[in-house]
Amino acid sequence: MLVELRSDTFTKPTLAMREAMMSAEVGDDMVGEDPTVNRLEAHVAEMFGKEAAVYACSATQANQMAIWANCERGDELLIETTGHIGIYESGAPAVISGVTTRCIPGECGRLDVEHLQGQIRRGDDHYATTTLLCLENSTNIAGGRTYSLTQLQRVCNWAHTNDLRTHLDGARIFNACAVRGYSVADIAKQFDTVSVCFSKGLGCPMGAILVGDQKTIARARRARKLMGGALRQAGILAASGLYALDNHVDRLAEDHQNAKRLAAGLAEIPNVNIDLDAVETNLVYFEVNPEWGTAADLEKRAAENGVKLFSVGGSQRLRACTHLDINEDHVDRAIQVFRECLESVR
Ligand SMILES: Cc1ncc(COP(=O)(O)O)c(C=O)c1O
């Protein structure tokens, strides 16, 4: 049995999703004539309570379209130190939009007013002008953590009062909603733009979407074109998104239960350090004791035994991710393999 815990991006489209894709009605999306893309955009805009939406190739692209649309060249965005936009998007804000990125340390990947006060720079020609605040919910590198609605309201109110635009990297927004019980509209209401990824927990082969007001989304659509992301018969892909919204949202709670099961199993194994309270969604971060070896050692040993996970950020830290293609048996097998690896001498 192969157990793929590296990422929820490894999910493969189910047969039913493939069938929905195969029967999708299509047209040329570049000129706005793909009926399935149009249906997906209208559906998501309505779901999120926003005026408009634009379909994108990836969550990275949707984030970068948002930065382009919300900022001018010479601006600066603020993001928590562990934010995906700051670390894992190839410096794209600078390369594509001429926007610098300033990382602010928060708490478990989340920013609050106390972290941001005094950080806005404007009206002085020495500085890039701070115009955009980017948050992430749920977080990735910071451990799959979620914001409370109260905290999001507080931070976004502060940002808007201080004339900042706000963007949410909501690559895993549905995971956050599943845990916290708020709706995507509750969250989107706080932000100017929100990106959502279809190819993570929702199980699509690719695709993302950006929502916002008409004017901002029109700018984002232009950004998509200049990034080479304007598509043609994209309805084949958009159909997977429509299918996922109908069939793969409610089941995210199972991924979270499996993550907790995995975390509880890991906590019983010698040479593992894990904070069980930090496991909120589908990402399980833990550390191996340096006396046993490094994260890379465990990654290699586990892979040799059919369990794949990522070593990340520092020599002891690893990430395992539960998703659509992981069930309880996979979790139990992974725990067994981790135990065998970590109980033996390296
Ligand atoms: C929080 C977050 N945002 C954006 C992305 C980018 O997604 P993609 O690599 O599919 O463009 C990721 C990917 O892991 C992510 O975790």
XYZ file of C-alpha atoms and ligand atoms in Angstrom:
362
model
C 0.000 0.000 0.000
C 1.401 3.388 -1.027
C 0.480 6.196 1.378
C 0.848 9.641 -0.196
C 0.988 12.212 2.591
C 3.181 14.825 0.912
C 0.374 17.193 -0.039
C -3.308 17.490 -0.881
C -2.076 18.589 -4.309
C -1.352 14.905 -5.026
C -5.054 13.992 -5.178
C -6.164 12.468 -8.464
C -9.546 13.319 -10.006
C -12.155 10.677 -9.211
C -13.967 8.835 -11.991
C -17.130 10.866 -11.340
C -15.123 14.101 -11.576
C -13.529 12.936 -14.831
C -16.998 12.140 -16.201
C -18.218 15.621 -15.269
C -15.179 17.052 -17.061
C -15.709 14.915 -20.128
C -19.287 16.057 -20.589
C -18.561 19.762 -19.973
C -19.928 22.254 -22.459
C -17.019 24.396 -23.680
C -16.188 27.529 -25.675
C -13.383 30.062 -25.946
C -12.887 31.466 -22.441
C -10.479 34.163 -23.653
C -13.452 35.907 -25.248
C -15.775 34.996 -22.376
C -17.595 32.261 -24.304
C -16.927 29.168 -22.246
C -20.310 28.433 -20.613
C -18.851 26.163 -17.926
C -16.173 28.670 -16.871
C -18.848 31.368 -16.835
C -21.071 29.155 -14.688
C -18.251 28.424 -12.240
C -17.283 32.098 -11.962
C -20.893 33.187 -11.391
C -21.489 30.400 -8.869
C -18.351 31.150 -6.836
C -18.945 34.922 -6.903
C -22.426 34.341 -5.519
C -21.247 31.823 -2.935
C -18.617 34.287 -1.666
C -20.998 37.264 -1.810
C -18.779 39.140 -4.281
C -19.614 40.920 -7.546
C -17.247 38.965 -9.764
C -14.823 36.061 -10.079
C -12.104 35.040 -12.509
C -10.879 31.487 -13.064
C -7.098 30.965 -12.899
C -4.627 28.165 -13.587
C -3.317 27.901 -10.032
C -3.550 29.437 -6.575
C -0.176 31.095 -7.149
C -1.510 32.720 -10.281
C -4.720 33.846 -8.522
C -2.659 35.414 -5.708
C -0.425 37.216 -8.185
C -3.411 38.454 -10.180
C -4.778 39.848 -6.899
C -1.511 41.634 -6.118
C -1.417 43.125 -9.607
C -5.048 44.223 -9.304
C -4.800 45.681 -5.790
C -1.442 47.491 -6.121
C 0.620 49.848 -8.264
C 4.327 49.472 -9.066
C 6.457 50.707 -6.154
C 3.921 49.548 -3.568
C 4.575 47.151 -0.729
C 2.490 44.328 0.684
C 2.522 43.057 4.262
C 2.302 39.353 5.020
C 3.049 37.068 7.944
C 6.585 35.619 7.907
C 5.396 32.110 6.997
C 2.965 33.243 4.268
C 3.007 31.326 0.981
C 2.981 34.564 -1.049
C 6.152 35.723 0.718
C 8.095 32.471 0.611
C 6.896 30.134 -2.107
C 5.828 32.231 -5.068
C 9.251 32.804 -6.638
C 9.406 36.498 -5.730
C 6.503 37.041 -8.127
C 5.102 40.208 -6.490
C 8.402 41.952 -7.333
C 8.882 40.295 -10.698
C 5.346 40.654 -12.042
C 3.789 43.614 -10.249
C 6.818 45.622 -9.049
C 5.569 45.190 -5.472
C 7.916 44.532 -2.557
C 7.026 42.087 0.196
C 7.543 42.825 3.901
C 7.157 39.892 6.252
C 5.795 40.528 9.736
C 6.127 37.903 12.485
C 2.725 36.906 13.842
C 1.395 34.086 15.977
C 1.069 30.627 14.367
C 1.042 32.286 10.941
C -1.774 34.654 11.907
C -1.517 38.420 12.069
C -3.390 40.648 14.483
C -3.567 44.405 14.930
C -0.839 44.329 17.574
C 1.605 42.859 15.024
C 0.702 45.394 12.353
C 0.494 48.646 14.257
C 3.242 51.049 13.175
C 4.095 48.986 10.079
C 2.384 51.082 7.416
C 4.783 53.185 5.359
C 3.522 55.974 3.168
C 4.093 59.655 2.433
C 7.887 59.357 2.596
C 9.767 58.996 -0.690
C 12.355 56.737 0.942
C 9.842 53.930 1.231
C 7.803 51.676 -0.954
C 4.176 52.575 -0.177
C 2.324 50.029 1.942
C -0.988 49.392 0.194
C -1.925 45.744 0.672
C -2.324 43.346 3.574
C -2.299 39.638 2.675
C -3.526 37.003 5.122
C -3.689 33.209 4.765
C -6.555 31.012 6.044
C -5.935 28.193 6.675
C -2.191 28.623 6.924
C 0.209 26.235 5.278
C 3.761 26.478 6.651
C 2.472 27.714 9.998
C 0.675 24.405 10.461
C -2.804 24.422 8.934
C -4.011 26.949 11.511
C -7.238 28.916 11.137
C -8.395 32.412 12.042
C -11.454 33.111 14.170
C -13.975 35.336 12.435
C -13.511 37.914 15.197
C -9.779 38.140 14.531
C -10.305 38.451 10.778
C -12.863 41.206 11.324
C -10.534 43.019 13.712
C -7.494 42.896 11.411
C -9.375 43.734 8.223
C -11.264 46.611 9.875
C -7.946 47.972 11.072
C -6.478 47.603 7.562
C -9.393 49.296 5.804
C -9.507 52.094 8.388
C -5.850 52.643 7.547
C -6.529 52.677 3.796
C -4.962 49.308 3.070
C -6.441 46.894 0.564
C -6.849 43.337 1.831
C -6.313 40.003 0.088
C -6.921 36.565 1.525
C -4.873 33.643 0.261
C -7.717 31.202 0.747
C -6.058 28.279 -1.012
C -7.545 26.114 1.790
C -10.428 28.375 2.806
C -12.914 25.490 2.803
C -10.756 23.643 5.347
C -10.900 26.694 7.603
C -14.681 26.902 7.191
C -15.078 23.209 8.014
C -13.252 23.687 11.309
C -14.615 27.059 12.370
C -18.184 26.735 11.118
C -18.229 30.096 9.334
C -19.166 30.419 5.664
C -16.915 31.505 2.812
C -19.143 34.594 2.495
C -18.533 35.454 6.189
C -14.818 35.493 5.447
C -14.919 37.070 1.992
C -16.911 39.989 3.370
C -13.803 41.114 5.258
C -11.524 41.190 2.183
C -11.239 43.060 -1.099
C -10.103 39.887 -2.869
C -9.990 36.193 -1.982
C -8.228 33.406 -3.878
C -9.386 29.797 -3.651
C -7.585 26.684 -4.891
C -9.412 23.781 -6.507
C -6.446 21.427 -6.728
C -5.804 20.903 -3.008
C -8.450 19.522 -0.642
C -11.129 19.857 -3.315
C -9.357 17.255 -5.455
C -9.378 18.897 -8.913
C -6.474 18.389 -11.334
C -5.862 22.138 -11.504
C -7.521 25.533 -11.218
C -8.178 28.344 -8.783
C -10.430 31.356 -8.628
C -10.206 34.967 -7.493
C -13.240 36.889 -6.251
C -13.724 40.609 -5.659
C -15.587 43.633 -6.994
C -16.145 44.153 -10.756
C -13.388 46.713 -11.177
C -10.721 44.738 -9.311
C -11.605 41.507 -11.070
C -11.466 43.245 -14.461
C -7.889 44.297 -13.597
C -7.115 40.766 -12.414
C -8.448 39.368 -15.679
C -6.015 41.560 -17.579
C -3.218 40.360 -15.278
C -4.174 36.764 -16.033
C -3.822 37.487 -19.747
C -0.422 39.111 -19.391
C 0.773 36.163 -17.303
C -0.202 33.857 -20.168
C -3.011 32.396 -18.095
C -5.984 33.254 -20.293
C -7.366 29.901 -21.364
C -9.485 28.625 -24.210
C -11.743 25.562 -23.711
C -11.155 25.731 -19.962
C -14.666 24.482 -19.260
C -13.184 20.975 -19.133
C -11.290 22.095 -16.029
C -13.958 24.386 -14.629
C -16.334 21.400 -14.657
C -14.070 19.722 -12.109
C -14.425 22.808 -9.895
C -18.221 22.756 -10.111
C -18.184 19.029 -9.338
C -15.871 19.550 -6.354
C -18.012 22.313 -4.867
C -21.001 19.969 -4.960
C -19.240 16.815 -3.800
C -15.926 17.463 -2.050
C -16.556 20.284 0.394
C -18.595 18.498 3.068
C -16.119 15.615 3.199
C -13.171 17.846 4.260
C -14.114 17.081 7.879
C -12.959 13.491 7.204
C -9.503 14.778 6.248
C -9.371 16.684 9.524
C -10.394 13.587 11.507
C -7.713 11.576 9.712
C -5.150 14.272 10.489
C -6.063 14.059 14.179
C -5.853 10.250 14.065
C -2.407 10.484 12.490
C -1.270 13.085 15.015
C -2.503 10.977 17.944
C -0.641 7.949 16.565
C 2.547 9.961 16.092
C 2.345 11.276 19.646
C 2.678 7.657 20.886
C 5.899 7.026 18.968
C 9.321 7.514 20.557
C 11.515 10.253 19.054
C 8.510 12.290 17.850
C 7.598 15.746 19.131
C 4.148 16.910 18.185
C 1.727 19.511 19.511
C -1.682 17.853 19.203
C -3.536 21.110 19.880
C -1.898 22.652 16.815
C -3.524 20.123 14.462
C -6.663 21.923 13.351
C -7.109 20.987 9.697
C -5.473 18.526 7.293
C -1.820 19.420 7.883
C 0.173 17.567 10.507
C 3.557 19.043 11.364
C 5.907 17.240 13.742
C 9.586 16.975 14.612
C 11.943 14.065 15.006
C 14.354 13.930 17.885
C 17.872 14.888 16.649
C 19.288 11.955 18.633
C 17.419 9.662 16.233
C 18.290 11.550 13.062
C 17.037 14.287 10.769
C 13.715 14.928 9.093
C 15.351 14.038 5.780
C 16.371 10.643 7.248
C 12.780 9.890 8.210
C 11.453 11.114 4.875
C 13.806 8.710 3.086
C 13.192 5.725 5.370
C 9.414 6.157 5.283
C 9.417 6.487 1.477
C 11.388 3.228 1.210
C 8.504 1.675 3.134
C 5.784 3.193 0.969
C 4.872 6.237 3.055
C 5.627 9.594 1.496
C 5.798 12.864 3.404
C 7.821 16.075 3.175
C 10.649 17.241 5.401
C 10.322 21.019 5.661
C 11.776 24.190 7.155
C 14.713 23.118 9.313
C 16.406 19.811 9.819
C 13.907 18.172 12.210
C 10.492 19.241 10.915
C 8.170 17.196 8.690
C 4.726 17.641 7.211
C 2.100 14.995 6.520
C -1.099 16.013 4.783
C -4.412 14.147 4.687
C -6.752 14.444 1.707
C -9.312 12.835 -0.565
C -7.099 9.839 -1.378
C -6.262 9.039 2.271
C -8.492 6.879 4.460
C -8.141 5.485 7.992
C -6.271 2.393 6.743
C -3.663 4.606 5.071
C -3.286 6.577 8.295
C -2.835 3.409 10.354
C -0.285 2.072 7.875
C 1.642 5.369 8.045
C 1.694 5.266 11.860
C 2.988 1.695 11.742
C 5.785 2.638 9.304
C 6.771 5.739 11.298
C 6.893 3.604 14.440
C 9.082 0.957 12.787
C 11.456 3.627 11.426
C 11.685 5.630 14.627
C 11.987 2.682 17.013
C 14.902 1.262 15.058
C 18.414 2.622 15.061
C 18.885 5.008 12.168
C -1.523 28.731 1.303
C -1.150 28.462 -0.117
N -1.341 29.414 -1.048
C -1.040 29.223 -2.336
C -0.516 28.034 -2.762
C -0.152 27.882 -4.217
O -0.750 26.808 -4.839
P -0.207 26.300 -6.250
O 1.191 25.815 -5.991
O -1.124 25.205 -6.596
O -0.230 27.443 -7.167
C -0.272 27.015 -1.848
C 0.316 25.739 -2.278
O 0.635 24.877 -1.518
C -0.607 27.239 -0.482
O -0.388 26.306 0.447
